[in-house]
Tab-separated table of C-alpha atoms and ligand atoms in Angstrom:
chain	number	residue	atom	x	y	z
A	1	UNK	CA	-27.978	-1.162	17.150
A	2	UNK	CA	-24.429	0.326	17.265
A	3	UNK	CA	-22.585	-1.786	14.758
A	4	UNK	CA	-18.761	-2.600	15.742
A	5	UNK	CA	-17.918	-1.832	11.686
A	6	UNK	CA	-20.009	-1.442	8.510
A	7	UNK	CA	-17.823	-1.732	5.612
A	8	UNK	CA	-20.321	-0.495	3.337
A	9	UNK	CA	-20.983	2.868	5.162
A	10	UNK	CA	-17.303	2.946	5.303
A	11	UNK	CA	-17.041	3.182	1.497
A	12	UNK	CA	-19.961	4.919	0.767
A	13	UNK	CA	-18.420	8.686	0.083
A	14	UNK	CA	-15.804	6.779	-2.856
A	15	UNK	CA	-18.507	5.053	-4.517
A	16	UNK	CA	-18.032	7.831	-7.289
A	17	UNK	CA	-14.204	7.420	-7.026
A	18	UNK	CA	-14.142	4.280	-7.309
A	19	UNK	CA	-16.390	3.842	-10.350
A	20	UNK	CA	-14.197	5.999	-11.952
A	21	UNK	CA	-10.983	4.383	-10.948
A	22	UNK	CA	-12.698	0.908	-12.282
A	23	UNK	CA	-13.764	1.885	-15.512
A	24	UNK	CA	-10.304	3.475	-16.357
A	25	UNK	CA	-8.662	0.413	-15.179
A	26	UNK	CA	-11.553	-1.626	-17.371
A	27	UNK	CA	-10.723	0.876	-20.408
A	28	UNK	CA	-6.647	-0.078	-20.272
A	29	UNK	CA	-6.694	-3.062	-20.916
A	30	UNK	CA	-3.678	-3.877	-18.548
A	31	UNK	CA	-4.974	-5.487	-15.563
A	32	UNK	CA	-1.767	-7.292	-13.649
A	33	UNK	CA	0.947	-4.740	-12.274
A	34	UNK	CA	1.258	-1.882	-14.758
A	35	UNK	CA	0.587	1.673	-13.930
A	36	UNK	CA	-2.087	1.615	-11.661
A	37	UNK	CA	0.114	-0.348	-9.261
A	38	UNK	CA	3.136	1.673	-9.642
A	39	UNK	CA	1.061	4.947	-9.491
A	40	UNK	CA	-0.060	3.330	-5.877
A	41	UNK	CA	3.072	2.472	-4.905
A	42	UNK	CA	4.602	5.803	-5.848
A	43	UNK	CA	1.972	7.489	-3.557
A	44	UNK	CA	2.173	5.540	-0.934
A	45	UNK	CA	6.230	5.396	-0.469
A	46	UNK	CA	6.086	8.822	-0.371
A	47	UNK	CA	3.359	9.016	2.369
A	48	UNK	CA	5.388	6.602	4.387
A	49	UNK	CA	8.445	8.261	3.638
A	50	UNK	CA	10.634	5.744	2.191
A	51	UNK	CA	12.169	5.537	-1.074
A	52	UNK	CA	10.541	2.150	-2.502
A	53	UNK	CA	7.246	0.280	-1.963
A	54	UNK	CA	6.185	-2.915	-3.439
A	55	UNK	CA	2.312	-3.976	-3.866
A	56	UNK	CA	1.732	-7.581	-2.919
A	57	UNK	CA	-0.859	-9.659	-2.499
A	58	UNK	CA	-2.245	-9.622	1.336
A	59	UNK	CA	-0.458	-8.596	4.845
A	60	UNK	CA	0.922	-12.016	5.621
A	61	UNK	CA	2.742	-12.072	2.133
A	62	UNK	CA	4.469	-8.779	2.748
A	63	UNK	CA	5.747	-10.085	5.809
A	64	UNK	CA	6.984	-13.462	4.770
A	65	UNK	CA	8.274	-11.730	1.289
A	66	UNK	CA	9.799	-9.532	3.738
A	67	UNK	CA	11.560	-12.433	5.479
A	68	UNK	CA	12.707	-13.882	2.232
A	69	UNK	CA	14.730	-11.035	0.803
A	70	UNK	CA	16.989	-10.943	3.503
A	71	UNK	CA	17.695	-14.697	2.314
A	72	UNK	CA	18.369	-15.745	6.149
A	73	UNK	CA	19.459	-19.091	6.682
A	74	UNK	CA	16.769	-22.220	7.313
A	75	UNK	CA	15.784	-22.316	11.201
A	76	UNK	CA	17.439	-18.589	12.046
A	77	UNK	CA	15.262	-17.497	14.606
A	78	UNK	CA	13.171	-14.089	14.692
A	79	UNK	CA	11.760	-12.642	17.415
A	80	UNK	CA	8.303	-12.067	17.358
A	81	UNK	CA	6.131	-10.377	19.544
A	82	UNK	CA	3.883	-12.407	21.855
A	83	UNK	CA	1.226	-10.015	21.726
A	84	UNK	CA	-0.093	-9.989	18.082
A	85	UNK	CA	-2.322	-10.971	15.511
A	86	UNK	CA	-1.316	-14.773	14.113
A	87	UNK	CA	-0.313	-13.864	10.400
A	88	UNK	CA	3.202	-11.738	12.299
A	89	UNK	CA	4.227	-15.981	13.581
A	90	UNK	CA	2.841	-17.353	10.136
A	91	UNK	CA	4.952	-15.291	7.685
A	92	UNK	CA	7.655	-16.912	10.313
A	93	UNK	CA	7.190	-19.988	10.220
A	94	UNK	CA	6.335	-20.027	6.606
A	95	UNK	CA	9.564	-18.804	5.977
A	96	UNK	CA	11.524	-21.552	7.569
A	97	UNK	CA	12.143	-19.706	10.437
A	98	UNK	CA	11.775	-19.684	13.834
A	99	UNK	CA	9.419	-17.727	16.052
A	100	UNK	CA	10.807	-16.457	19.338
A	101	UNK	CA	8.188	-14.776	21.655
A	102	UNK	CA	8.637	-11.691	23.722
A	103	UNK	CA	5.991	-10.714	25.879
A	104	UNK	CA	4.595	-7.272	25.738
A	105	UNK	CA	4.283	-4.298	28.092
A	106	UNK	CA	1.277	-4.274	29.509
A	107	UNK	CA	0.613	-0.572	29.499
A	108	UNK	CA	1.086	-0.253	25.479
A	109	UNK	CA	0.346	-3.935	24.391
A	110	UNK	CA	3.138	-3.403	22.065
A	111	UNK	CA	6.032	-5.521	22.508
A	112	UNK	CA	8.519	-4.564	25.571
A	113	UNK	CA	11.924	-3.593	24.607
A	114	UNK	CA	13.553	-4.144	27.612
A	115	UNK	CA	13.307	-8.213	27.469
A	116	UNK	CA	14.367	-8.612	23.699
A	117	UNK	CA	17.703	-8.777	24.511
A	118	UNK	CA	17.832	-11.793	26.869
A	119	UNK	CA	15.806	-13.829	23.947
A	120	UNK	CA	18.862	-12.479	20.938
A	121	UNK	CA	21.107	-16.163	20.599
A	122	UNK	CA	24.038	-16.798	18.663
A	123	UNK	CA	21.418	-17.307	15.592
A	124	UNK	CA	19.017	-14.363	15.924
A	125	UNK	CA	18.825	-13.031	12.297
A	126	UNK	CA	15.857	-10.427	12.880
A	127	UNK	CA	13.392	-8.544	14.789
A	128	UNK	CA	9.592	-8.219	13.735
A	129	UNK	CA	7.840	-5.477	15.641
A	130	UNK	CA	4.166	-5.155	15.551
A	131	UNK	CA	2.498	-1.343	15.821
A	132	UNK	CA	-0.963	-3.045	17.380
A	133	UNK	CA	-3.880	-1.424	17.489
A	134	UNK	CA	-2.952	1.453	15.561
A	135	UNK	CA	0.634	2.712	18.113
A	136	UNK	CA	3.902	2.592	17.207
A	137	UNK	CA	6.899	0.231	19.339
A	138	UNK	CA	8.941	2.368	21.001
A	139	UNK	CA	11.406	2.349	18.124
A	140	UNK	CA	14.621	4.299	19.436
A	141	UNK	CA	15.645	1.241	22.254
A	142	UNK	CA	14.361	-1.213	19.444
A	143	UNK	CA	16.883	-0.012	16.746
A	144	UNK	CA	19.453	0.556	19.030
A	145	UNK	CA	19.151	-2.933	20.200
A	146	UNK	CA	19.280	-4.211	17.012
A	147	UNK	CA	22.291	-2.785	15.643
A	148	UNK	CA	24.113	-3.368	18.790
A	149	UNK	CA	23.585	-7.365	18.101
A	150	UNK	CA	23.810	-6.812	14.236
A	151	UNK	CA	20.249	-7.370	13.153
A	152	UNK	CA	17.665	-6.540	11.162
A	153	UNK	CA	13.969	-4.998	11.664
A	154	UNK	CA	11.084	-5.525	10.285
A	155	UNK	CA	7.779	-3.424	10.938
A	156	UNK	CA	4.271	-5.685	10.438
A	157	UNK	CA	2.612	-2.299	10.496
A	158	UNK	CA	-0.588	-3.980	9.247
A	159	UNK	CA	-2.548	-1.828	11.911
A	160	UNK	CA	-0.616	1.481	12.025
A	161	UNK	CA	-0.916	3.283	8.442
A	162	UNK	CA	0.038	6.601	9.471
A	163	UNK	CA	1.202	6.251	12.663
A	164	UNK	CA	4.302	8.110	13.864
A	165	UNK	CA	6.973	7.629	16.827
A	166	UNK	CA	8.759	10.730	17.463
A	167	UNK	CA	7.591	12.246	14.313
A	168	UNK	CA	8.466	9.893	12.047
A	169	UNK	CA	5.677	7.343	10.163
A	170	UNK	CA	5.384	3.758	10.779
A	171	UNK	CA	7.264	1.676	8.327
A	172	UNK	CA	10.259	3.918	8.034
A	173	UNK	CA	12.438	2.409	10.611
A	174	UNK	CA	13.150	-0.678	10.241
A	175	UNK	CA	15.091	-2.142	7.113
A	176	UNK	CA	11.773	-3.764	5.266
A	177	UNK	CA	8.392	-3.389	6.519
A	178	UNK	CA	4.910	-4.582	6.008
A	179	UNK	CA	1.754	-3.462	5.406
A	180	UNK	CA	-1.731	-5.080	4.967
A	181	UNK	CA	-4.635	-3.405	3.322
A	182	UNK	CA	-7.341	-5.671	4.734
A	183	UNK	CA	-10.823	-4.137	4.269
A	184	UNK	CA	-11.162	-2.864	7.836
A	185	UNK	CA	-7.518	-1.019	8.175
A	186	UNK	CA	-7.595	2.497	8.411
A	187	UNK	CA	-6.523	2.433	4.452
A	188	UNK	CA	-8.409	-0.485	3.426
A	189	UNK	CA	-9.208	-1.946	0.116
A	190	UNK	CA	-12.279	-3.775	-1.085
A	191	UNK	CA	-10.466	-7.473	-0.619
A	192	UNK	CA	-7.006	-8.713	-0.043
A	193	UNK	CA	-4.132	-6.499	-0.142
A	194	UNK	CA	-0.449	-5.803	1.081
A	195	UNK	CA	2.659	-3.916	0.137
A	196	UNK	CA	6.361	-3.967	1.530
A	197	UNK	CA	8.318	-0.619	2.143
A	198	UNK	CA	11.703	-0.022	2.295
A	199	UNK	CA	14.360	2.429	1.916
A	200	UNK	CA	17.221	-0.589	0.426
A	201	UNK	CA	17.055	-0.562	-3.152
A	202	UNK	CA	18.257	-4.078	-3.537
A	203	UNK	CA	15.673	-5.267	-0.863
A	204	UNK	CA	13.135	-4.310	-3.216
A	205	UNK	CA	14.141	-5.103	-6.132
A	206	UNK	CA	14.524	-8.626	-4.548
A	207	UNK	CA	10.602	-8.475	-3.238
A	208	UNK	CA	9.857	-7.067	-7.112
A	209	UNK	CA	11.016	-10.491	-7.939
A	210	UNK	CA	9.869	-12.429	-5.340
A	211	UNK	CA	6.061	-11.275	-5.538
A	212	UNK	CA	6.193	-12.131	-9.322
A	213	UNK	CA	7.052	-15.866	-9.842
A	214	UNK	CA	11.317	-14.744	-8.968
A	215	UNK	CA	11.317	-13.083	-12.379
A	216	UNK	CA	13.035	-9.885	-13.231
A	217	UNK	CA	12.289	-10.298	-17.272
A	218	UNK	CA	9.381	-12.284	-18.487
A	219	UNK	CA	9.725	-16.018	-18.499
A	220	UNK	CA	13.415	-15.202	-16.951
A	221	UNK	CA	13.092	-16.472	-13.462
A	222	UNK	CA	16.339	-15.999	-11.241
A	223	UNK	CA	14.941	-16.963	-7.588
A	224	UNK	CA	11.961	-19.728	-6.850
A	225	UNK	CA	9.401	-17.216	-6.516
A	226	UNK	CA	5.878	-16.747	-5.637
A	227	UNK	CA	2.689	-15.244	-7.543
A	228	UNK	CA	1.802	-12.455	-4.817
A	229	UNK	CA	1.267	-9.384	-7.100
A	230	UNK	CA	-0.899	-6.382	-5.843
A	231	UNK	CA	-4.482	-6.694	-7.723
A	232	UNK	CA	-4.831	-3.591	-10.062
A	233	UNK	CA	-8.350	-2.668	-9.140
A	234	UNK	CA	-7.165	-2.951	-5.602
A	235	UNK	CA	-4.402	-0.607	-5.943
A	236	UNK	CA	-6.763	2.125	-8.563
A	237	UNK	CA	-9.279	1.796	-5.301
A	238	UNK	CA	-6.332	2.506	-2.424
A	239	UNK	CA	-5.097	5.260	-4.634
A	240	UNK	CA	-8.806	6.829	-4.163
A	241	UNK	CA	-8.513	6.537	-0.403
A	242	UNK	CA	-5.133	7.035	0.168
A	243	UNK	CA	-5.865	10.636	-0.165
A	244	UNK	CA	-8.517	10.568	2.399
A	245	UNK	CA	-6.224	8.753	4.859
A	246	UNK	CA	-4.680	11.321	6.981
A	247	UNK	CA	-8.717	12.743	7.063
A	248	UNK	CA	-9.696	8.946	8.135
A	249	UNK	CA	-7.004	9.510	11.273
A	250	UNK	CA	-7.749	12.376	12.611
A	251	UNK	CA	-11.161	11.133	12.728
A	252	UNK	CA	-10.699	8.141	14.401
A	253	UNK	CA	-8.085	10.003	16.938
A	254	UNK	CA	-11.449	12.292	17.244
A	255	UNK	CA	-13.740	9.788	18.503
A	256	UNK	CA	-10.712	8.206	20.371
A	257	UNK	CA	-10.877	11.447	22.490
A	258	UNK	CA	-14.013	11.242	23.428
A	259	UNK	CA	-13.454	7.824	24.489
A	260	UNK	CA	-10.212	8.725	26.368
A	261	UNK	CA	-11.686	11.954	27.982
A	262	UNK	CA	-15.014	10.506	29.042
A	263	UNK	CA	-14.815	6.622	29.790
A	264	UNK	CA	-14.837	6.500	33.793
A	265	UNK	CA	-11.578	4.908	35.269
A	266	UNK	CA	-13.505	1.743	35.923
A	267	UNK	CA	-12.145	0.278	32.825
A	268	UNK	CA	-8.557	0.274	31.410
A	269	UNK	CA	-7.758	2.828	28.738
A	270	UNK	CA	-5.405	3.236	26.148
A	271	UNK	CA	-1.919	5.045	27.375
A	272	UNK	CA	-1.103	8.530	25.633
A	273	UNK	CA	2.217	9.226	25.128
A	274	UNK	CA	3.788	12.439	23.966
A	275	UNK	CA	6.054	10.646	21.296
A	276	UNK	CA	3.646	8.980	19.824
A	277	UNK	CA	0.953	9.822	16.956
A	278	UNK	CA	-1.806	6.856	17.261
A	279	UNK	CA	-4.357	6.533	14.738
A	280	UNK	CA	-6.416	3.740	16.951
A	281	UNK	CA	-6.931	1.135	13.861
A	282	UNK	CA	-8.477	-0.403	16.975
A	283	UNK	CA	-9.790	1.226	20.787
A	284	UNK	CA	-9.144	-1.484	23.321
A	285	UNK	CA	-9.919	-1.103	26.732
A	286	UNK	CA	-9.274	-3.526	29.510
A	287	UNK	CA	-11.446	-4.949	32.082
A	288	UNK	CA	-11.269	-8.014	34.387
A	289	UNK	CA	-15.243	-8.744	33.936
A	290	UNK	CA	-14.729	-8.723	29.920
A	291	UNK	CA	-17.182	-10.615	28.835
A	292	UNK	CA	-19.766	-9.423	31.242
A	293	UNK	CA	-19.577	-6.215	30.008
A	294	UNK	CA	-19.145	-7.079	26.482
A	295	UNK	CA	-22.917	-8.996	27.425
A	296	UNK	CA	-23.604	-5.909	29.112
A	297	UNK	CA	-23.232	-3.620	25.711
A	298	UNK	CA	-24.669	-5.945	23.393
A	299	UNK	CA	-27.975	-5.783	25.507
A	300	UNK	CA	-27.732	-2.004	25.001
A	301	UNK	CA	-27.094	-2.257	21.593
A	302	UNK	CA	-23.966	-2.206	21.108
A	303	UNK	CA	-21.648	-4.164	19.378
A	304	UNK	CA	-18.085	-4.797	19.936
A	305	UNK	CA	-14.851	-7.268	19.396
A	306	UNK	CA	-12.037	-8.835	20.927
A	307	UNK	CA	-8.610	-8.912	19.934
A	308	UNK	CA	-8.135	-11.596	19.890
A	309	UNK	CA	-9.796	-14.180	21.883
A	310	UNK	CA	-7.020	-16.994	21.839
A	311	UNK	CA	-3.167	-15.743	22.076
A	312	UNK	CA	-0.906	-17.101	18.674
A	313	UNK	CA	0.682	-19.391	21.898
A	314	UNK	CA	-2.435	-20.999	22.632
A	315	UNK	CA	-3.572	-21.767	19.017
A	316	UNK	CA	-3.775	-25.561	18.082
A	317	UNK	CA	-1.777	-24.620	14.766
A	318	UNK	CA	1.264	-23.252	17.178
A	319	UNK	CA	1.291	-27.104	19.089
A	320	UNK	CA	4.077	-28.645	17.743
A	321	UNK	CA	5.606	-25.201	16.711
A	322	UNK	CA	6.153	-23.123	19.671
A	323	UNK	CA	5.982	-25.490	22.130
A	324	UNK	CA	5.213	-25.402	25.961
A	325	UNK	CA	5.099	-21.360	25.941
A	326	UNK	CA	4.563	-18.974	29.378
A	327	UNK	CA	3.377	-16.277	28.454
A	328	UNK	CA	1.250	-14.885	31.410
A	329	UNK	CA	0.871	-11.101	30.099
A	330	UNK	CA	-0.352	-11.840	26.585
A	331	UNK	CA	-2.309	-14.032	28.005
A	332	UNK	CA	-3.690	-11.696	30.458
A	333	UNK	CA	-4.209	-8.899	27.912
A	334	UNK	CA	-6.246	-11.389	25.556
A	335	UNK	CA	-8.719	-12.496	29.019
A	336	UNK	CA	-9.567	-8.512	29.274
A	337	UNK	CA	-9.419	-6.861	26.093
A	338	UNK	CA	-12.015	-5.391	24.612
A	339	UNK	CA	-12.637	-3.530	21.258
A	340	UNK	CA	-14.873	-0.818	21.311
A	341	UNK	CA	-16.718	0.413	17.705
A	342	UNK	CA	-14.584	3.102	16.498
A	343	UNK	CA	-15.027	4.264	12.564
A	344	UNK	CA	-15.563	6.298	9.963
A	345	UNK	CA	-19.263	4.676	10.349
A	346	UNK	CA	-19.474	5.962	13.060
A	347	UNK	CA	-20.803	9.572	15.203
A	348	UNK	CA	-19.621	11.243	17.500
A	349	UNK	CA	-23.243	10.520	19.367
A	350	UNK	CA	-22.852	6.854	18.755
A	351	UNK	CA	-19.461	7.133	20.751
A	352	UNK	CA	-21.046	9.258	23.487
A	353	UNK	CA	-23.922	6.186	23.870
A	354	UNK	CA	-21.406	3.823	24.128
A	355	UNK	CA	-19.654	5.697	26.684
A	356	UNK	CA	-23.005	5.802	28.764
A	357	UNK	CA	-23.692	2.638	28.718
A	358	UNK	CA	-20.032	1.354	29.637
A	359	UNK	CA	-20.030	3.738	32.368
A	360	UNK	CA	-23.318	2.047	33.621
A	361	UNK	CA	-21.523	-1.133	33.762
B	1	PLP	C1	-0.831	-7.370	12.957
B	1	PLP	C2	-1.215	-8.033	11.667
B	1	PLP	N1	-0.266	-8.607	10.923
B	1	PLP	C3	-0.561	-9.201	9.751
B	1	PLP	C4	-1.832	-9.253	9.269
B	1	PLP	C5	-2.118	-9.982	7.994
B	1	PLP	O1	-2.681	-9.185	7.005
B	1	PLP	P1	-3.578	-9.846	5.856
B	1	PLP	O2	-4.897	-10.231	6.457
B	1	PLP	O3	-3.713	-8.751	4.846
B	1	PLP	O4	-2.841	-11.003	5.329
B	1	PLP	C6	-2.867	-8.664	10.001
B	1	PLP	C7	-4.222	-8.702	9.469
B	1	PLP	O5	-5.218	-8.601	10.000
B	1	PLP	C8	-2.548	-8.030	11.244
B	1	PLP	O6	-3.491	-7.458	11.992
């Protein structure tokens, strides 16, 4: 059996590392914040290229403490991609805010910049752009639109560590930007993780304080806060891998060339741009008889995934929230798409079976 993922291969060659990194956190003493966070987020600004970053506790907290600092009034409305994972809406509406959908473009899944503008009102406060799958929005027309109609950006780059548009890395364009460190990202931890990056000083010293109860000074609080403070053994074990990252990448854009160069034209494949540096988190293809040949590949041995099944529009939990929503090429996408395996777990002859036996389909 070809697994889709197997976290525990995955981890295997920083078993050593990670001991280590343990047993010097154990040996401390110091086990919330401290230096093994800030050594973490030290390394990890600079990777991204931004000045500041800010260890929280999970994905959907960087995004919502991302929200918060920019203080935007109750019921401002964001717009939000269509096309994403459920957390991007959450950290939304969590916020008091409200979600406005724009569909994506069907070629890159990623949302289309060319109908954000006709969803921008009067009380538009911000932008939240999704990298899915592992490619960068096509920032330049995003940031351009934005600062024509004063507002601000924020990257949910949960899917796209290391990523780059026109040279540059995912969460360095807009003005605070989120990351998740979920197990299976390409720079996963071994449970729940997040950070926030940003260039603006004051933004994050304001996430500083909102990750850790709104205090500044102990038992000082100056904002109603939340506890959402990067685990320490978490951050010891991302420091281990964050130096294998870039290796992680190019290995995953490895067995994303196979796929690219030898999956027949039968099925949908990922678009290749020049501008942009994907590190396929995830490799979705398309096909209209999904679940057939998702059926098909299992009885081969092979397993694969869907993201996601049910579109953030069509969720029960969205009812009363979004309302009656069209949104006919999200939903499209979500009928067809299929994930194939693709990581570190995985050969380069486990990709050329899979290939085989989609081809056969
Ligand atoms: C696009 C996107 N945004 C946000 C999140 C939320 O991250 P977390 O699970 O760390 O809260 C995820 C996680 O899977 C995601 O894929």
């Amino acid at each position: 059996m070809i697994e889709y993922e197997n976290l525990k291969k995955v981890n295997e060659p920083f078993r050593d590392a990670f001991r280590k990194s343990f047993e010097t956190l154990l040996d401390s003493g110091w086990y919330i914040l401290g230096g093994t966070v800030e050594t973490f987020e030290r390394e990890y600004a600079s990777y991204c290229g931004v000045r500041h970053c800010i260890g929280v506790a999970s994905g959907l907290d960087a995004i919502l403490l991302s929200l918060k600092a920019f203080d935007f009034k109750s019921g401002s409305e964001v717009i939000v991609p269509s096309n994403t994972y459920i957390a991007t809406i959450l950290a939304v509406v969590n916020a008091g805010l409200k979600p406005v959908l724009v569909e994506p473009d069907i070629r890159t899944y990623n949302i289309d910049p060319g109908k954000i503008e006709e969803k921008i009102t009067s009380n538009t406060v911000a932008i939240i752009v999704v990298h899915l799958y592992g490619k960068v929005c096509e920032m330049d027309p995003i940031m351009e639109i934005a600062r024509k109609n004063d507002v601000r950006v924020i990257e949910d780059c949960a899917q796209a560590h290391g990523a780059m548009y026109r040279g540059k890395k995912a969460g360095s364009f807009g003005q605070c930007n989120a990351f998740s460190f979920y197990p299976t990202k390409n720079l996963g931890a071994l449970g729940d993780a997040g950070a926030v990056v940003t260039d603006d000083g004051d933004i994050a010293e304001k996430v500083r304080m909102l990750r850790n109860y709104g205090s500044r000074r102990k038992y000082h609080n100056d904002v109603a806060g939340y506890n959402s403070r990067l685990d320490a053994i978490q951050a010891g074990f991302l420091s281990v891998k964050l130096e294998k990252l870039d290796h992680i990448n190019e290995y995953k854009r490895t067995l994303a060339g196979l796929y690219l160069k030898h999956l027949s034209d039968g099925v949908i494949k990922p678009v290749v741009a020049e501008e942009s540096f994907d590190v396929y988190h995830i490799f979705p293809i398309r096909h209209k008889k999904r679940d057939a040949l998702r059926e098909h590949l299992l009885k081969s041995g092979i397993q694969t995934e869907v993201h996601y099944p049910v579109p953030p529009h069509k969720q029960r939990a969205m009812n009363n929230i979004l309302g009656e929503c069209d949104c006919p090429i999200s939903a499209e996408i979500h009928e067809t798409i299929l994930s194939l395996p693709i990581s570190l777990c995985h050969t380069e002859d486990d990709i050329a079976k899979v290939i085989e036996a989609v081809n056969q389909f």
